XYZ file of C-alpha atoms in Angstrom:
773
model
C 23.437 -13.468 -12.731
C 22.438 -10.416 -14.768
C 18.801 -10.848 -13.851
C 19.414 -10.447 -10.121
C 17.308 -7.595 -8.728
C 19.181 -4.631 -7.324
C 17.441 -5.010 -3.984
C 18.442 -8.684 -3.767
C 22.292 -8.630 -3.577
C 24.169 -8.526 -0.275
C 21.867 -11.046 1.429
C 18.733 -9.107 0.403
C 20.031 -5.986 2.191
C 19.995 -4.187 -1.139
C 22.136 -1.424 -2.562
C 21.970 1.945 -0.793
C 22.050 4.883 -3.183
C 22.726 8.465 -2.172
C 19.130 9.543 -2.669
C 20.118 13.068 -3.640
C 21.333 12.641 -7.225
C 24.802 13.428 -8.543
C 26.031 9.836 -8.850
C 26.776 6.942 -6.538
C 30.484 6.099 -6.945
C 33.550 7.126 -8.906
C 35.493 4.810 -11.213
C 39.116 5.643 -12.018
C 41.564 4.103 -14.470
C 44.546 5.461 -16.403
C 42.033 6.680 -19.021
C 40.182 9.003 -16.634
C 37.699 9.308 -13.798
C 33.932 8.944 -14.101
C 30.985 9.232 -11.726
C 28.463 6.412 -12.094
C 24.803 6.875 -11.208
C 22.592 3.893 -10.448
C 19.379 5.955 -10.247
C 17.702 3.879 -12.962
C 19.434 0.559 -12.270
C 17.176 -2.258 -11.139
C 19.333 -5.338 -11.728
C 22.985 -6.328 -11.527
C 22.882 -6.334 -15.315
C 21.853 -2.669 -15.217
C 24.809 -1.925 -12.899
C 27.215 -3.641 -15.302
C 25.768 -1.791 -18.293
C 25.811 1.569 -16.485
C 29.515 1.253 -15.628
C 30.359 0.462 -19.248
C 28.108 3.233 -20.629
C 29.372 5.898 -18.231
C 33.046 5.120 -18.874
C 32.522 4.799 -22.608
C 33.750 1.210 -22.418
C 37.089 2.224 -20.894
C 36.169 0.256 -17.762
C 33.967 -2.817 -18.035
C 32.234 -4.797 -15.310
C 31.241 -8.446 -15.193
C 30.201 -11.169 -12.760
C 33.203 -12.999 -11.333
C 33.897 -16.693 -11.930
C 32.263 -17.653 -8.639
C 29.014 -15.987 -9.651
C 28.638 -14.068 -6.406
C 30.574 -10.856 -6.946
C 31.622 -8.231 -9.507
C 34.956 -7.466 -11.130
C 35.984 -4.318 -13.010
C 38.577 -4.323 -15.781
C 40.388 -1.330 -17.243
C 43.764 0.190 -18.046
C 46.286 0.754 -15.263
C 45.019 0.862 -11.705
C 41.244 0.518 -11.500
C 39.776 2.148 -8.390
C 36.255 2.690 -7.043
C 35.304 5.137 -4.295
C 32.040 6.260 -2.720
C 30.615 9.702 -3.538
C 27.605 11.810 -2.493
C 26.959 9.808 0.697
C 25.989 6.799 -1.388
C 26.823 3.329 -0.063
C 26.191 1.617 -3.394
C 29.853 0.756 -4.050
C 30.227 -0.704 -0.544
C 27.065 -2.764 -0.900
C 28.238 -3.989 -4.313
C 31.586 -4.950 -2.778
C 33.677 -2.935 -5.251
C 35.261 -0.229 -3.074
C 39.031 -0.434 -3.487
C 41.566 -0.729 -6.272
C 43.435 -3.292 -8.353
C 46.027 -3.419 -11.101
C 44.118 -3.892 -14.360
C 41.318 -5.710 -12.546
C 39.425 -4.785 -9.406
C 38.035 -7.966 -7.851
C 34.960 -7.164 -5.762
C 33.893 -8.961 -2.647
C 30.992 -11.429 -2.483
C 27.502 -9.976 -2.556
C 25.669 -13.312 -2.490
C 26.479 -15.779 0.249
C 25.039 -18.931 -1.321
C 22.295 -21.342 -0.355
C 21.440 -21.818 3.345
C 23.993 -19.317 4.586
C 24.564 -15.576 4.940
C 27.474 -13.208 4.540
C 29.545 -12.273 7.568
C 28.884 -8.683 6.469
C 25.180 -9.257 7.170
C 25.839 -10.055 10.846
C 26.041 -7.608 13.758
C 23.138 -5.594 12.378
C 24.839 -5.263 8.987
C 28.187 -4.006 10.375
C 29.793 -7.428 10.107
C 32.892 -8.542 12.016
C 36.627 -8.225 11.496
C 37.383 -11.874 12.134
C 40.685 -13.261 13.319
C 41.532 -16.562 15.037
C 39.947 -18.580 17.821
C 41.368 -21.375 19.936
C 39.363 -24.577 20.369
C 40.119 -27.421 22.758
C 38.127 -30.650 22.415
C 37.204 -33.243 25.036
C 40.326 -35.223 24.207
C 42.424 -32.261 25.318
C 43.657 -31.409 21.824
C 43.849 -27.700 21.046
C 44.129 -25.920 17.749
C 44.092 -22.365 16.485
C 41.426 -21.824 13.833
C 41.779 -18.809 11.532
C 38.525 -17.269 10.379
C 40.087 -14.190 8.772
C 39.279 -15.354 5.243
C 35.652 -16.285 6.015
C 33.156 -14.340 3.913
C 30.059 -16.327 4.863
C 28.849 -18.244 7.885
C 29.387 -21.445 5.908
C 33.050 -20.473 5.564
C 33.190 -20.289 9.381
C 31.630 -23.751 9.662
C 34.061 -25.183 7.110
C 37.094 -23.726 8.922
C 36.020 -25.148 12.286
C 35.059 -28.525 10.839
C 38.390 -28.723 9.057
C 40.470 -27.943 12.144
C 41.255 -31.628 12.792
C 39.485 -31.678 16.159
C 36.551 -33.945 15.214
C 34.081 -31.067 15.536
C 30.795 -30.356 13.799
C 29.835 -26.692 13.441
C 26.409 -25.594 12.279
C 23.536 -23.304 13.177
C 22.181 -23.379 16.708
C 18.653 -24.539 17.425
C 17.334 -20.982 17.084
C 18.962 -20.602 13.682
C 20.502 -17.267 14.666
C 23.930 -18.328 15.926
C 26.640 -20.985 15.811
C 26.598 -24.388 17.513
C 29.808 -26.400 17.813
C 29.443 -30.081 18.716
C 32.418 -32.143 19.932
C 32.485 -35.699 18.564
C 35.812 -36.580 20.197
C 36.096 -38.741 23.296
C 37.925 -37.831 26.440
C 37.496 -36.617 30.011
C 37.634 -32.917 29.193
C 35.038 -30.388 28.054
C 34.817 -28.600 24.720
C 36.217 -25.087 25.124
C 36.274 -22.082 22.767
C 38.467 -19.094 23.631
C 40.207 -16.115 22.094
C 43.415 -16.407 20.154
C 44.753 -12.876 20.255
C 41.586 -10.963 19.415
C 37.849 -10.745 20.055
C 36.590 -13.150 17.384
C 35.147 -15.734 19.801
C 33.267 -13.030 21.708
C 32.096 -11.386 18.493
C 30.677 -14.691 17.274
C 29.171 -15.337 20.754
C 30.818 -18.772 21.018
C 33.402 -18.097 23.748
C 32.940 -20.504 26.622
C 32.986 -24.094 27.804
C 30.418 -26.809 27.198
C 28.156 -27.471 30.160
C 28.796 -30.575 32.234
C 27.200 -33.597 30.626
C 26.989 -31.981 27.187
C 29.350 -32.013 24.235
C 28.504 -28.716 22.577
C 28.829 -24.956 22.829
C 25.630 -23.175 21.805
C 26.424 -19.672 20.512
C 24.286 -16.587 21.002
C 22.399 -14.375 18.572
C 24.649 -12.980 15.822
C 22.037 -10.333 14.956
C 21.668 -10.862 11.238
C 20.474 -7.685 9.523
C 16.888 -8.135 8.398
C 16.030 -4.507 7.611
C 17.935 -2.014 5.467
C 17.355 1.321 3.765
C 16.402 -0.591 0.612
C 13.708 -2.627 2.383
C 10.546 -2.135 0.338
C 7.671 -0.497 2.168
C 5.343 -3.015 0.507
C 7.264 -5.890 2.175
C 7.813 -4.206 5.536
C 5.855 -4.877 8.724
C 5.883 -8.655 8.369
C 4.815 -8.492 4.738
C 1.720 -6.417 5.518
C 3.374 -3.304 4.144
C 3.317 0.354 5.151
C 0.151 2.159 4.153
C -0.242 5.719 2.941
C -0.809 8.234 5.694
C 0.712 10.933 7.849
C 2.365 10.820 11.257
C 3.730 13.510 13.562
C 7.088 13.536 15.345
C 7.433 15.724 18.445
C 11.010 16.257 19.652
C 12.297 16.922 23.162
C 11.779 20.683 22.734
C 8.190 20.298 21.620
C 8.928 21.050 17.946
C 6.895 18.955 15.532
C 7.080 17.765 11.938
C 4.484 15.883 9.915
C 5.846 13.060 7.766
C 3.661 12.052 4.844
C 3.970 8.503 3.543
C 2.951 8.253 -0.104
C 3.832 4.809 -1.426
C 3.383 5.948 -5.021
C 6.585 7.995 -4.675
C 8.248 6.541 -1.570
C 9.173 2.939 -2.217
C 11.614 1.895 0.483
C 12.612 2.598 4.066
C 15.455 4.841 2.894
C 12.907 7.264 1.438
C 11.280 7.615 4.875
C 14.682 7.996 6.560
C 15.721 10.770 4.156
C 12.394 12.559 4.588
C 12.852 12.667 8.372
C 16.539 13.599 8.235
C 15.835 16.426 5.778
C 13.812 18.280 8.440
C 16.638 20.563 9.757
C 14.635 22.119 12.578
C 13.311 18.841 13.937
C 16.477 17.634 15.631
C 15.586 13.965 15.113
C 17.797 11.519 13.224
C 16.361 8.405 11.551
C 18.493 5.341 10.867
C 18.494 1.561 10.868
C 18.896 0.384 14.463
C 22.003 -1.329 15.831
C 20.686 -4.854 15.324
C 19.444 -4.161 11.810
C 15.864 -5.185 12.561
C 13.927 -1.918 12.588
C 13.824 1.856 12.236
C 15.477 3.954 14.962
C 14.632 7.589 15.782
C 17.165 9.498 17.905
C 16.409 12.909 19.425
C 19.367 15.322 19.237
C 17.460 18.502 20.138
C 18.537 18.400 23.790
C 15.192 19.364 25.293
C 13.497 18.098 28.437
C 10.456 16.446 26.866
C 10.147 12.875 25.668
C 10.425 12.054 21.954
C 6.969 11.101 20.644
C 5.455 9.708 17.427
C 1.727 9.596 16.727
C -0.506 8.945 13.734
C -2.272 11.920 12.171
C -3.934 10.220 9.213
C -3.868 6.476 8.614
C -1.663 3.910 10.386
C 1.735 4.497 8.782
C 3.459 5.098 12.149
C 2.010 1.817 13.443
C 3.120 0.047 10.260
C 6.662 1.355 10.824
C 6.426 0.015 14.401
C 7.085 3.445 15.924
C 4.097 3.725 18.272
C 2.635 1.291 20.797
C 4.974 -1.679 20.264
C 8.185 0.342 19.905
C 10.920 0.341 22.537
C 11.139 3.896 23.900
C 13.498 6.002 25.987
C 13.470 9.750 26.506
C 15.612 10.304 23.398
C 15.005 7.227 21.207
C 12.183 5.265 19.639
C 13.308 1.869 18.369
C 10.913 0.156 15.958
C 12.727 -3.160 16.339
C 10.933 -6.286 15.201
C 12.665 -8.235 17.965
C 10.737 -8.563 21.218
C 11.850 -10.023 24.551
C 9.805 -12.022 27.049
C 11.096 -12.136 30.644
C 10.648 -15.578 32.211
C 10.933 -16.050 35.981
C 11.292 -19.177 38.097
C 7.616 -19.009 39.060
C 6.343 -18.953 35.479
C 4.433 -21.887 34.022
C 3.707 -22.744 30.400
C 0.342 -21.061 30.824
C 1.832 -17.789 32.114
C 4.483 -17.789 29.382
C 1.711 -18.357 26.859
C -0.101 -15.311 28.251
C 3.057 -13.190 28.104
C 3.492 -14.098 24.440
C -0.149 -13.255 23.786
C 0.284 -9.891 25.525
C 3.072 -9.046 23.079
C 0.537 -9.267 20.227
C 3.482 -9.710 17.939
C 4.081 -12.226 15.184
C 2.950 -15.514 16.753
C 0.028 -17.218 18.424
C 1.047 -19.295 21.446
C -0.823 -22.265 22.839
C -0.132 -25.128 25.214
C -0.498 -28.594 23.641
C -0.139 -32.141 24.944
C 1.838 -34.811 23.113
C -0.097 -37.529 24.958
C 2.893 -38.987 26.770
C 2.777 -40.057 30.415
C 5.655 -37.812 31.516
C 5.915 -34.100 30.798
C 3.342 -34.198 27.997
C 2.814 -30.459 27.714
C 4.559 -28.324 25.117
C 4.450 -24.654 24.144
C 3.465 -24.380 20.479
C 4.037 -21.189 18.473
C 2.192 -20.560 15.216
C 3.039 -17.599 12.989
C 0.229 -15.149 12.241
C 1.345 -14.410 8.685
C 1.309 -16.774 5.713
C 4.081 -17.948 3.389
C 7.646 -16.733 3.818
C 6.278 -13.695 5.624
C 5.582 -16.102 8.495
C 9.288 -16.553 9.224
C 9.933 -16.135 12.953
C 13.197 -16.579 14.838
C 12.660 -17.961 18.347
C 15.632 -17.660 20.693
C 15.533 -19.309 24.102
C 17.998 -16.706 25.369
C 19.367 -17.384 28.841
C 16.689 -20.012 29.592
C 16.936 -23.730 28.852
C 13.958 -23.516 26.503
C 14.844 -25.113 23.170
C 12.718 -24.783 20.052
C 12.168 -27.367 17.355
C 10.905 -26.243 13.970
C 7.952 -28.361 12.840
C 6.918 -26.554 9.649
C 9.107 -24.253 7.572
C 7.672 -20.908 6.507
C 7.566 -21.070 2.742
C 5.622 -19.732 -0.201
C 3.541 -21.913 -2.453
C 5.444 -22.644 -5.680
C 4.095 -23.550 -9.109
C 5.990 -24.187 -12.331
C 4.249 -22.873 -15.446
C 5.089 -24.490 -18.758
C 4.506 -27.521 -20.940
C 5.065 -31.034 -19.608
C 8.408 -31.340 -21.421
C 9.632 -27.807 -20.695
C 13.286 -27.644 -19.610
C 13.001 -24.103 -18.287
C 9.519 -23.550 -16.814
C 8.506 -20.309 -15.134
C 8.566 -20.479 -11.323
C 5.635 -18.646 -9.709
C 5.369 -18.205 -5.950
C 2.648 -16.958 -3.631
C 2.364 -16.294 0.099
C -0.881 -18.294 0.198
C -2.285 -21.360 -1.533
C -3.783 -19.251 -4.264
C -2.200 -17.928 -7.457
C -3.541 -14.858 -9.228
C -2.266 -12.794 -12.130
C -1.003 -15.633 -14.343
C -4.129 -15.468 -16.508
C -6.167 -12.285 -16.528
C -9.284 -12.629 -14.419
C -8.410 -16.149 -13.229
C -7.559 -17.179 -9.652
C -6.084 -20.655 -9.144
C -6.598 -22.381 -5.795
C -3.840 -24.824 -4.810
C -5.041 -27.887 -2.898
C -2.104 -30.309 -2.935
C 1.323 -30.961 -4.409
C 1.874 -32.954 -7.573
C 4.952 -34.512 -9.155
C 3.168 -34.632 -12.497
C 1.946 -31.792 -14.731
C -1.573 -30.569 -14.029
C -3.670 -29.191 -16.871
C -6.241 -26.501 -16.084
C -9.378 -26.127 -18.150
C -10.641 -22.546 -17.902
C -14.082 -21.421 -19.018
C -15.990 -18.251 -18.352
C -18.570 -18.557 -15.576
C -21.244 -15.899 -15.710
C -23.176 -17.271 -12.719
C -21.785 -14.820 -10.170
C -22.259 -11.861 -12.522
C -25.776 -13.001 -13.398
C -26.594 -13.208 -9.678
C -25.431 -9.631 -9.178
C -27.550 -8.408 -12.105
C -30.523 -10.291 -10.662
C -30.000 -8.546 -7.300
C -29.913 -5.189 -9.102
C -33.213 -5.973 -10.831
C -34.796 -7.018 -7.507
C -33.574 -3.808 -5.826
C -34.917 -1.684 -8.685
C -38.314 -3.398 -8.529
C -38.446 -2.906 -4.745
C -37.843 0.813 -5.311
C -40.571 0.892 -7.977
C -43.014 -0.747 -5.536
C -42.138 1.805 -2.854
C -42.678 4.728 -5.217
C -46.003 3.269 -6.339
C -47.162 2.850 -2.729
C -46.226 6.426 -1.812
C -47.800 8.072 -4.884
C -51.020 6.057 -5.409
C -54.590 7.207 -4.754
C -56.938 4.667 -3.157
C -60.383 5.261 -4.748
C -62.037 2.916 -2.267
C -61.007 4.893 0.799
C -60.372 8.165 -1.026
C -56.922 8.200 0.559
C -53.961 9.807 -1.205
C -50.407 8.494 -0.920
C -48.024 10.535 1.193
C -46.024 11.705 -1.856
C -48.814 11.855 -4.432
C -48.044 14.667 -6.864
C -44.626 15.382 -5.314
C -42.349 16.812 -8.017
C -39.153 15.395 -6.493
C -40.454 11.828 -6.646
C -41.512 12.398 -10.231
C -37.993 13.645 -11.069
C -36.344 10.625 -9.455
C -38.708 8.234 -11.209
C -38.271 9.908 -14.591
C -34.460 9.876 -14.385
C -34.350 6.226 -13.337
C -36.448 5.085 -16.278
C -34.449 7.272 -18.658
C -31.258 5.468 -17.620
C -32.824 2.122 -18.509
C -32.897 3.348 -22.088
C -29.191 4.285 -22.105
C -27.421 3.450 -25.354
C -23.685 2.821 -24.970
C -22.295 3.559 -28.407
C -18.798 2.167 -27.749
C -19.917 -1.029 -26.017
C -19.812 -3.162 -29.151
C -22.367 -5.833 -29.981
C -24.565 -5.201 -26.942
C -25.442 -1.530 -26.531
C -28.682 -1.492 -24.501
C -29.901 -3.428 -21.472
C -32.520 -5.271 -23.512
C -29.695 -6.844 -25.528
C -28.574 -8.726 -22.419
C -32.010 -9.710 -21.083
C -33.044 -6.708 -18.954
C -36.368 -5.280 -20.113
C -39.130 -3.073 -18.744
C -42.385 -4.896 -18.001
C -45.809 -4.222 -16.533
C -46.142 -1.885 -13.575
C -42.844 -0.182 -14.357
C -40.864 -3.216 -13.159
C -37.798 -4.836 -14.720
C -37.730 -8.345 -16.086
C -34.463 -10.297 -16.170
C -33.854 -13.158 -18.611
C -30.823 -14.873 -17.059
C -30.488 -17.328 -19.972
C -30.250 -14.464 -22.457
C -27.712 -12.709 -20.245
C -25.550 -15.847 -19.958
C -25.713 -16.401 -23.713
C -24.654 -12.800 -24.370
C -21.808 -13.034 -21.859
C -20.587 -16.290 -23.390
C -20.754 -14.799 -26.883
C -19.030 -11.456 -26.211
C -18.105 -10.875 -22.545
C -16.102 -7.745 -23.322
C -19.134 -6.083 -24.905
C -21.295 -6.975 -21.898
C -18.644 -5.554 -19.601
C -18.388 -2.327 -21.598
C -22.192 -1.998 -21.548
C -22.015 -1.598 -17.772
C -18.536 -0.176 -17.127
C -17.487 2.057 -20.029
C -16.116 5.263 -18.483
C -18.131 8.369 -19.198
C -15.111 10.404 -20.208
C -12.854 7.736 -21.739
C -10.830 8.819 -24.721
C -10.690 7.155 -28.118
C -9.035 7.627 -31.483
C -12.126 9.400 -32.785
C -12.458 11.769 -29.808
C -12.571 15.291 -31.303
C -9.660 17.431 -30.146
C -12.123 20.252 -29.527
C -13.859 18.148 -26.830
C -10.702 17.696 -24.755
C -10.334 19.587 -21.476
C -14.100 20.111 -21.113
C -14.319 21.733 -24.534
C -11.228 23.940 -24.282
C -9.360 21.708 -26.702
C -5.563 21.750 -27.088
C -4.068 25.230 -27.252
C -1.362 24.980 -29.916
C 0.549 27.738 -31.707
C -0.847 26.647 -35.065
C 0.778 25.360 -38.268
C 4.519 25.891 -38.682
C 5.165 26.838 -35.048
C 6.751 24.288 -32.654
C 4.726 23.617 -29.509
C 7.304 21.699 -27.470
C 10.757 20.148 -27.529
C 11.622 16.516 -26.780
C 14.951 15.794 -25.073
C 15.561 12.082 -25.653
C 17.590 9.935 -23.262
C 20.323 9.489 -25.888
C 21.043 13.246 -25.777
C 19.308 14.206 -29.034
C 16.387 16.636 -29.323
C 13.519 17.357 -31.698
C 10.820 20.046 -31.902
C 7.182 18.994 -32.331
C 4.625 21.119 -34.190
C 1.037 20.001 -33.553
C -0.741 22.418 -35.874
C -4.527 22.155 -35.635
C -5.384 18.453 -35.182
C -9.060 17.540 -35.476
C -9.020 14.257 -33.525
C -7.003 12.696 -30.728
C -5.622 10.079 -33.138
C -4.383 12.789 -35.486
C -2.722 14.548 -32.550
C -0.959 11.377 -31.342
C 0.094 10.429 -34.880
C 1.586 13.901 -35.340
C 3.710 13.494 -32.201
C 4.906 10.014 -33.203
C 5.757 11.077 -36.752
C 7.871 14.013 -35.609
C 9.529 11.920 -32.857
C 11.279 10.006 -35.686
C 10.723 6.606 -34.104
C 12.654 7.555 -30.952
C 9.511 7.873 -28.839
C 5.915 6.758 -28.823
C 2.813 8.577 -27.611
C -0.282 6.485 -26.951
C -3.463 6.321 -24.900
C -3.119 5.190 -21.304
C -4.436 1.699 -20.589
C -7.394 3.189 -18.697
C -8.270 5.460 -21.632
C -8.101 8.626 -19.553
C -4.862 10.203 -20.730
C -1.659 9.844 -22.762
C 1.682 8.200 -22.045
C 4.948 9.213 -23.718
C 7.719 6.598 -23.916
C 11.368 7.039 -24.922
C 12.396 4.182 -27.267
C 16.099 4.989 -27.618
C 17.192 2.483 -24.983
C 19.708 4.998 -23.608
C 19.976 5.766 -19.883
C 22.466 8.640 -19.792
C 20.100 11.619 -19.927
C 16.611 12.143 -18.476
C 13.600 12.213 -20.791
C 12.215 15.749 -20.908
C 9.384 17.651 -22.614
C 9.762 21.443 -22.709
C 6.948 23.761 -23.831
C 7.646 26.473 -26.389
C 6.907 30.047 -25.371
C 3.195 30.736 -25.675
C 2.096 27.146 -26.286
C -0.196 25.482 -23.762
C -0.199 22.124 -25.564
C 1.726 20.170 -22.913
C -0.554 21.553 -20.195
C -3.689 20.583 -22.133
C -2.255 17.129 -22.882
C -1.386 16.795 -19.160
C 2.212 15.835 -20.036
C 3.916 18.176 -17.560
C 4.979 15.615 -14.956
C 8.513 14.297 -14.679
C 9.545 10.940 -16.159
C 9.742 7.618 -14.382
C 12.636 5.980 -16.186
C 11.800 6.266 -19.870
C 8.078 6.983 -19.460
C 6.086 10.156 -18.835
C 2.569 9.227 -17.751
C 0.159 12.054 -18.448
C -2.686 13.072 -16.193
C -6.390 12.598 -16.777
C -7.838 14.581 -19.686
C -11.478 15.535 -19.145
C -13.785 15.714 -22.171
C -17.057 17.548 -22.672
C -18.811 14.195 -22.201
C -17.664 13.988 -18.585
C -20.828 15.602 -17.254
C -23.225 13.663 -19.499
C -24.760 10.932 -17.365
C -25.620 8.777 -20.381
C -22.318 9.065 -22.248
C -20.795 6.104 -20.416
C -21.896 2.627 -19.425
C -25.093 1.913 -17.517
C -23.128 1.567 -14.279
C -21.587 5.016 -14.685
C -24.974 6.467 -15.619
C -26.567 5.076 -12.454
C -23.654 6.274 -10.332
C -23.893 9.746 -11.875
C -27.623 9.866 -11.203
C -27.204 8.742 -7.592
C -24.575 11.448 -7.086
C -26.953 14.054 -8.491
C -29.724 12.855 -6.206
C -27.775 12.616 -2.947
C -24.977 15.148 -3.425
C -24.621 16.819 0.012
C -24.808 20.298 -1.537
C -26.673 20.193 -4.838
C -28.478 16.821 -4.704
C -32.165 16.813 -5.623
C -33.097 14.819 -2.532
C -30.736 16.902 -0.407
C -32.374 20.115 -1.555
C -35.866 18.648 -1.023
C -34.880 17.644 2.496
C -33.616 21.179 3.054
C -36.936 22.540 1.744
C -38.907 20.255 4.059
C -36.665 21.199 6.955
C -37.307 24.852 6.130
C -41.082 24.310 6.058
C -40.936 22.372 9.299
C -39.066 25.269 10.879
C -41.679 27.695 9.561
C -44.474 25.610 11.103
C -42.548 25.375 14.353
C -41.977 29.130 14.403
C -45.697 29.753 13.667
C -46.699 27.422 16.497
C -44.339 29.273 18.837
C -45.913 32.570 17.768
C -49.440 31.252 18.349
C -48.407 29.901 21.740
C -47.157 33.355 22.676
C -50.398 34.995 21.452
C -52.500 32.518 23.424
C -50.397 33.084 26.504
C -50.808 36.847 26.173
C -54.591 36.511 25.655
C -54.930 34.195 28.629
C -52.995 36.654 30.787
C -55.249 39.511 29.632
C -58.447 37.549 30.311
C -57.194 36.431 33.706
C -56.446 40.076 34.553
C -59.889 41.161 33.378
C -61.619 38.457 35.419
C -59.564 39.435 38.462
C -60.657 43.071 38.030
C -64.267 41.965 37.609
C -64.089 39.989 40.813
C -62.694 43.065 42.600
C -65.575 45.261 41.325
C -68.143 42.643 42.334
C -66.564 42.464 45.777
C -66.859 46.233 46.137
C -70.506 46.156 44.995
C -71.254 43.470 47.542
C -69.637 45.601 50.237
C -71.641 48.644 49.177
C -74.853 46.587 49.167
C -74.167 45.463 52.708
C -73.582 49.041 53.796
C -76.866 50.130 52.201
C -78.632 47.296 54.016
C -77.249 48.528 57.318
C -78.514 52.099 56.552
C -81.993 50.705 55.900
C -81.951 48.879 59.233
C -80.901 52.017 61.105
C -83.648 54.099 59.430
C -86.277 51.634 60.449
């Protein structure tokens, strides 16, 4: 239908655009040739409209009678061809020609089946005929040339008159043919002049004692260039980050993943392939289940990928779990476990655990007397993201699906609604239906369930109470550190400290914050938070709950109003930190608008006094073809084209000398029909009390603990400096003492030497006296 998403056709493989602009395919009829661009197409309806718009109605497109393909109608021979490396026409099934009408191929297979084109990693098969012989010895040639889906293959085999039943194999990734005939022979599938049986992995003979041929993996394509990064990696998505690729010659390139601009796997592939000196080619791998990197540089080193910032390389499965050779890195989401004859259930369980990939394995017992043990696999993810294909491969291990991977589903509407809204979720919880409300799903119901929703302020009140307790604990700590005990004549450690006084003063000033734009409740006392004895806060939870029940938006704004949010009454002179909006003045155009319908208009802003006057001026001169308005977050302006046209890009071009677009932050390119302007800073941005109490507290904390200019940071630096001074002085005194000790020791040593000499002289004199006597 026309509401089908563009990334949903062709078995969810999407539609691959060229990625470089210039159009996606050419359409030719006897009236001319046109190049159609699907850059802004999001649905099949958009594709149909774009073909009609581009060709001026000379060629029209519509959904075919079967509802699973497109047809193009025009004069003479209608032909479609690919251009600019785009695969969009191929993916839409419309490459080719037809007289008057071009009938496209199927792009939707139907329920419980897939297109043949989705097999073999997305390359499909050129099917021919196979020969089947049943147990009764009856043979028949079965043509599969017209099969477009796997169900078509089943129908052809089942209708061959051989009493066969074709369906999916036990793994769900191949074909199983069961023989319901009776006879002494064995079911046999063989070629009939081609390779169809081998391509479909069903060539062979049923094993003795069995009546079926179990086909191998047909390698359905699960990943394509249009795979959304948000859905990739088992539904966990690819996060923002940067990874480095090193080729075989040692050359490197850093690939930045920014999910605000890069939406699908094709964006990553083009980013890698656009690095001409890297010599590495990115593509979807052969089996269509992951990203493949191939080194073409011809060096002697091994191709390597590693994260630089974030985990984007891990999310793309290009690092530890990737399959690697010297020249390739295959981020396949298919993993193989090798089972030997000596393995037990326990060792196989451990091998699956070592993969750390997709499932949790455990051995369970069914309680029977014979062979009670089973290997149970449980998916790690939830919802449809838990889908896992288990293939027994060349072993005799057969899997039985116990629980299907599926999303929770809820229908929203009245009890008698004939067309309710279907809402799905990957877990038993629905959010986003009603703003601020999360619905937990506990069981299924075949009858309508009515939800009664009331505001519950308990959790918010608890958080406010915790804030009050934390503030009072801080007040107690400050009191303890700054008090003077008259009994013991002991001063607190920080008594008289100017930094503590600054912190205390600022904290109490914030408690008196008045939030002018909050509404009914503009100060904390209005919601039950008051200042009591000893500089502590009192919290009246009943008053808070009553205020929240009466006007929750006002209570919310009291705490969360942005400091620099814009409003209709914001003076133009306060924009851009007081610089205002630099216009050329009355009578002189400031910028030109190029609308998407091809028309243009010049806008003269003059000298607006308020933001509302400025926006109104733009809207008046846009003649109803565009609308300027405040962003939802109140921090900037958005500009929206209202023409409904898609031919030309929306564009704003500044007039020479005017800086208005720069000051309005409207210089970015459009996304579709919208230009979202950047944040406009006002002069109030640095005023800690211009916003809600929460912003005021955050601003104060930043001023206190800023690593460069914070009050506490600078005080710590001052104390560190004083400590260093004391340490240096102690070192100097130690040196002086050491020098003095050395001097005294030297003096005492000299004194001892003199005394020794005197004693020697005295002894000599004594000897003279003895001789004289």
